[in-house]
CSV table of C-alpha atoms in Angstrom, one decimal:
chain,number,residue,atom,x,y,z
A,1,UNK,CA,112.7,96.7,108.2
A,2,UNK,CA,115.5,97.7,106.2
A,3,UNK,CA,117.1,101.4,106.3
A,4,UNK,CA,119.0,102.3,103.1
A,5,UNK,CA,122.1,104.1,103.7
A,6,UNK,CA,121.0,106.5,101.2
A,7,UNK,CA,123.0,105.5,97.6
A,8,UNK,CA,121.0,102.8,96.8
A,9,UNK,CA,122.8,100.0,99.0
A,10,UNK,CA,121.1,99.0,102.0
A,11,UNK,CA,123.1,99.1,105.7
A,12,UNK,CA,124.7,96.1,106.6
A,13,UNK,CA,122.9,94.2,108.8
A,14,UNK,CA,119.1,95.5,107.9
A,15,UNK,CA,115.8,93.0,107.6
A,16,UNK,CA,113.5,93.4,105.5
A,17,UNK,CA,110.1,91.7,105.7
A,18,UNK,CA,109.0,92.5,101.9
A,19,UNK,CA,110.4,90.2,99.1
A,20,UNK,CA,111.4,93.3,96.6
A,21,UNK,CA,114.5,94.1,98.4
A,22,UNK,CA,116.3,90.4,99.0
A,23,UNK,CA,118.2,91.4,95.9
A,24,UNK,CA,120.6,94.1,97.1
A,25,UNK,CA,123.6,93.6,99.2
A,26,UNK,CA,123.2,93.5,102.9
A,27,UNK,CA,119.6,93.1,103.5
A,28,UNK,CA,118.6,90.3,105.0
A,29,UNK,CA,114.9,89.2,104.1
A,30,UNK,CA,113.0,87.5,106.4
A,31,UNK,CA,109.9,85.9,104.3
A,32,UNK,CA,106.3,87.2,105.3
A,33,UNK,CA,105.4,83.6,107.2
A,34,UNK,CA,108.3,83.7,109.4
A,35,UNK,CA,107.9,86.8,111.1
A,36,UNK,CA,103.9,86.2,111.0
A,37,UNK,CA,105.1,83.4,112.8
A,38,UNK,CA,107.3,85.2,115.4
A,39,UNK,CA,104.7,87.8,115.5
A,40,UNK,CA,102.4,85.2,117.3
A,41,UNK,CA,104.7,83.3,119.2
A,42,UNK,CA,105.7,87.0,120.8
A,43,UNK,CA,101.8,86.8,121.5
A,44,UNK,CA,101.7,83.2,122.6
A,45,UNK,CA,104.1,83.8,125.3
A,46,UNK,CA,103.4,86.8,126.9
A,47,UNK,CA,106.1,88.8,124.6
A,48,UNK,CA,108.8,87.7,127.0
A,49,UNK,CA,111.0,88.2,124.3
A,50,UNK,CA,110.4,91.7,123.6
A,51,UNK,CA,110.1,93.0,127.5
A,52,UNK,CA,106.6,91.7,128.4
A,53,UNK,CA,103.4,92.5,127.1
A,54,UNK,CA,101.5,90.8,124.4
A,55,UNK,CA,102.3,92.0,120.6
A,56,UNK,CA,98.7,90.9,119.5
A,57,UNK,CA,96.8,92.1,122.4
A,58,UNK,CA,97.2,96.4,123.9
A,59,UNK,CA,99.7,96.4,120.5
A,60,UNK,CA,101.0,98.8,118.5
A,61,UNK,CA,103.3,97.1,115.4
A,62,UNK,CA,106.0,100.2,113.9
A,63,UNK,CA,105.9,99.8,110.3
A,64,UNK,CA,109.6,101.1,109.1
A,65,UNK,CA,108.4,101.2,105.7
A,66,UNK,CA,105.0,101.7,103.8
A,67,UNK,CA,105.5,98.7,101.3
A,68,UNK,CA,105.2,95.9,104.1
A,69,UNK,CA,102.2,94.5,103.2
A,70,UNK,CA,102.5,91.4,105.7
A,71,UNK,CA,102.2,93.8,108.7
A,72,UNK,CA,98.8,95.5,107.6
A,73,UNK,CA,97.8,92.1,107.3
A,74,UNK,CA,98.9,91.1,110.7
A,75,UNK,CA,97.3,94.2,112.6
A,76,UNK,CA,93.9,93.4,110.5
A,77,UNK,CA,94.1,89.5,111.5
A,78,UNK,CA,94.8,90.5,115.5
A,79,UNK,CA,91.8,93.0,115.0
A,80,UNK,CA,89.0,89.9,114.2
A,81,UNK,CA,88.1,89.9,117.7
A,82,UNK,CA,88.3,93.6,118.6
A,83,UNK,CA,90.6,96.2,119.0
A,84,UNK,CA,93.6,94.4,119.8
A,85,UNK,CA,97.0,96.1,117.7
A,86,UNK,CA,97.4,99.1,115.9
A,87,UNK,CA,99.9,100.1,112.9
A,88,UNK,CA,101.8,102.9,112.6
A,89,UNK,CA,102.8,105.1,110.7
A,90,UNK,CA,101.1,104.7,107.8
A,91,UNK,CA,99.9,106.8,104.8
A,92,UNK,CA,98.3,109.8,105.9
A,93,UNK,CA,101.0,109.9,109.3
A,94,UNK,CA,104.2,109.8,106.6
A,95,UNK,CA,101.9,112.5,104.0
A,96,UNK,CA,101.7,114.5,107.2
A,97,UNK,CA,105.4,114.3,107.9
A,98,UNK,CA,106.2,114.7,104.4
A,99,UNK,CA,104.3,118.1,104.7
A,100,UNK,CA,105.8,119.4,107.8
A,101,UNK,CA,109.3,118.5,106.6
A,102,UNK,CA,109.1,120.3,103.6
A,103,UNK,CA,109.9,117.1,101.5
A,104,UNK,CA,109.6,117.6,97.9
A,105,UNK,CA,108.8,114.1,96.5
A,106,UNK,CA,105.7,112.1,97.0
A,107,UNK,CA,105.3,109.1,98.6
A,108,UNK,CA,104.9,107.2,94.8
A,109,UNK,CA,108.2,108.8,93.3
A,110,UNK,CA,110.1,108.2,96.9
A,111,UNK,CA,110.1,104.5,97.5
A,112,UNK,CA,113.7,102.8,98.3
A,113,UNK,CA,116.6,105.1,99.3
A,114,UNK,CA,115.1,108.2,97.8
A,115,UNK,CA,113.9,111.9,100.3
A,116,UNK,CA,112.7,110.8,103.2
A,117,UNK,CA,114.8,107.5,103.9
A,118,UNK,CA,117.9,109.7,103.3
A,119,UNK,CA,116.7,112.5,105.3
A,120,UNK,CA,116.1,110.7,108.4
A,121,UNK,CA,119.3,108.6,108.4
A,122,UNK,CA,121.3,112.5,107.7
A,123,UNK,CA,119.1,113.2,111.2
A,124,UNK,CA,119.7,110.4,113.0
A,125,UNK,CA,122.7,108.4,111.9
A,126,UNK,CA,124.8,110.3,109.0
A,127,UNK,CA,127.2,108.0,109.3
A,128,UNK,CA,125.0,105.4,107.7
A,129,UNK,CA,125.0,107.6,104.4
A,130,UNK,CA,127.3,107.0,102.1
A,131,UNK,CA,129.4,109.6,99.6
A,132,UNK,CA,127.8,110.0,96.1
A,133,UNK,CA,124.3,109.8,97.5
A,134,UNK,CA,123.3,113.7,96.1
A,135,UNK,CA,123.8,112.1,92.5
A,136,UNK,CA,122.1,108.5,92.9
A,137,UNK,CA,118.4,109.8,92.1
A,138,UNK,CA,116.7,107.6,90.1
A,139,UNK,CA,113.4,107.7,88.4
A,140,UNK,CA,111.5,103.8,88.3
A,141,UNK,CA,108.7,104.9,86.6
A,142,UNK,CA,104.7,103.6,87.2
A,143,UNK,CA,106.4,100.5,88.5
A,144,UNK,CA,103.1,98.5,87.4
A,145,UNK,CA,104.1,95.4,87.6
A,146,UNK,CA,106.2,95.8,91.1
A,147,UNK,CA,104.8,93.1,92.9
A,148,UNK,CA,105.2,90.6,89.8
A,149,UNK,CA,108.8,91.6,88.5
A,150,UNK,CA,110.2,92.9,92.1
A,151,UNK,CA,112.5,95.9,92.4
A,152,UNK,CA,115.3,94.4,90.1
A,153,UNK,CA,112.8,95.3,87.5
A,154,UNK,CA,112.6,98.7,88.4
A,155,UNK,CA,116.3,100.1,90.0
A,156,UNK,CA,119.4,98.1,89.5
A,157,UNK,CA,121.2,99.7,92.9
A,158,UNK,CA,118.0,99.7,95.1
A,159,UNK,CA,116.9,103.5,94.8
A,160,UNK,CA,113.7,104.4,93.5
A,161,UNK,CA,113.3,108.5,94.7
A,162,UNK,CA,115.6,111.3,95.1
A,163,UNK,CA,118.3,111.1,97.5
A,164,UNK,CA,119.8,114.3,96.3
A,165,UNK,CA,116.7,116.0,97.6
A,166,UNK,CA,117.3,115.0,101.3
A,167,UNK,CA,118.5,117.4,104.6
A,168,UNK,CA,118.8,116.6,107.9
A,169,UNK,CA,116.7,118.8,109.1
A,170,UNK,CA,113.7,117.6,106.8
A,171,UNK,CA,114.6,114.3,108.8
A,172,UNK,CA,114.5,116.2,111.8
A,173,UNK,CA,110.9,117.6,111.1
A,174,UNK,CA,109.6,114.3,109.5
A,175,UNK,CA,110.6,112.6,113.0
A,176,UNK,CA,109.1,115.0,115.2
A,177,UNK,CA,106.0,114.5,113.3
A,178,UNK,CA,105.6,110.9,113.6
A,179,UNK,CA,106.5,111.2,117.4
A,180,UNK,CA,103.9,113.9,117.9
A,181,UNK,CA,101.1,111.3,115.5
A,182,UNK,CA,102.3,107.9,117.4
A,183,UNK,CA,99.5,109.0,120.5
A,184,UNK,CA,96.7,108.5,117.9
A,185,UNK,CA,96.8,104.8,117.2
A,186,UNK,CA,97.8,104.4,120.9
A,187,UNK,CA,94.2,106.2,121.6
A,188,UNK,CA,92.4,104.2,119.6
A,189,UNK,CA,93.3,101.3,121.4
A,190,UNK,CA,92.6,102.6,124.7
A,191,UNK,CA,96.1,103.1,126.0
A,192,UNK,CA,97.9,105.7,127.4
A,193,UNK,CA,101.8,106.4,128.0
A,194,UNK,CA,102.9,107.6,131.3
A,195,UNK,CA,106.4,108.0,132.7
A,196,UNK,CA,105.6,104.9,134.7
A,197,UNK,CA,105.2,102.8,131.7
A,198,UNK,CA,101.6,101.8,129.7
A,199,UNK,CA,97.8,101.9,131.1
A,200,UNK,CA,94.7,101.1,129.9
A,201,UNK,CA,91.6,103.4,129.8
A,202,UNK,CA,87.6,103.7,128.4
């Protein structure tokens, strides 16, 4: 997923799964049947790759950023059979962090680069943020035709939200809330996390 550095241009050497952001300077874009294609491989072979365990079975797939539509997909394909992955966070986990953090915009108005993405990079990597990013807000609009125009469309440096808005400690809070929710989705698939690693239960 790609991480905006918090003016609009995206940190050098992010991926993005989602087509709307190819357009900006160091993103990366891997398209939606590659890393559906990974995704199952991972599966296919035990998930040797990513330190054992298989990605579409006892699962739980982090979502970076709400506008990945390829991983909801994913998570509901895996699912056909039974519980199998989960997805996290998603709408109601970032409203809830949103809430606790005291953020200001909503999750329409806050899309690429804006509150939140700028908050948690001033939390948890400031240097990522670049200068000038209190006076890159920018306003896209209803963005109705998003998925037919892409972002170019709608933002011409990649922000869509309010950067000018963001603190490090509304980072801070928006964080601990999406630790605090990440047991939920866990639950639902019948694991738990120890200190000695995962374990099934029910």
């Amino acid at each position: 997923m790609a991480e905006p550095s918090g003016d609009g241009d995206f940190a050098a050497g992010s991926c993005c799964v989602a087509g709307a952001a190819y357009a900006y300077d160091g993103v990366v874009g891997e398209p939606p049947e590659v890393v559906l294609g990974q995704a199952y491989r991972l599966g296919a072979d035990g998930g040797e790759a990513c330190g054992g365990g298989d990605l579409l079975e006892d699962g739980e797939c982090l979502n970076g950023h709400g506008g990945n539509y390829v991983l909801s997909n994913l998570v509901q394909e895996a699912n056909v059979d039974g519980p199998a992955v989960s997805l996290f966070p998603l709408g109601g986990d970032w409203d809830r962090a949103c809430a606790l953090g005291g953020l200001e915009s909503d999750r329409h108005a806050d899309m690429h680069a804006g509150e939140i993405e700028t908050s948690i990079l001033l939390h948890a990597a400031p240097e990522l943020v670049r200068d000038g990013y209190e006076e890159a807000d920018h306003d896209g609009g209803a963005r109705r035709f998003l998925l037919v125009e892409g972002m170019s469309a709608y933002t011409e440096n990649g922000v869509i939200g309010f950067p000018s808005l963001a603190g490090a400690s509304k980072g801070k809070a928006v964080l601990e809330s999406l630790t605090a929710d990440f047991a939920a989705p866990l639950d639902a698939l019948g694991v738990r996390v120890t200190q000695e690693g995962s374990e099934r239960f029910g």
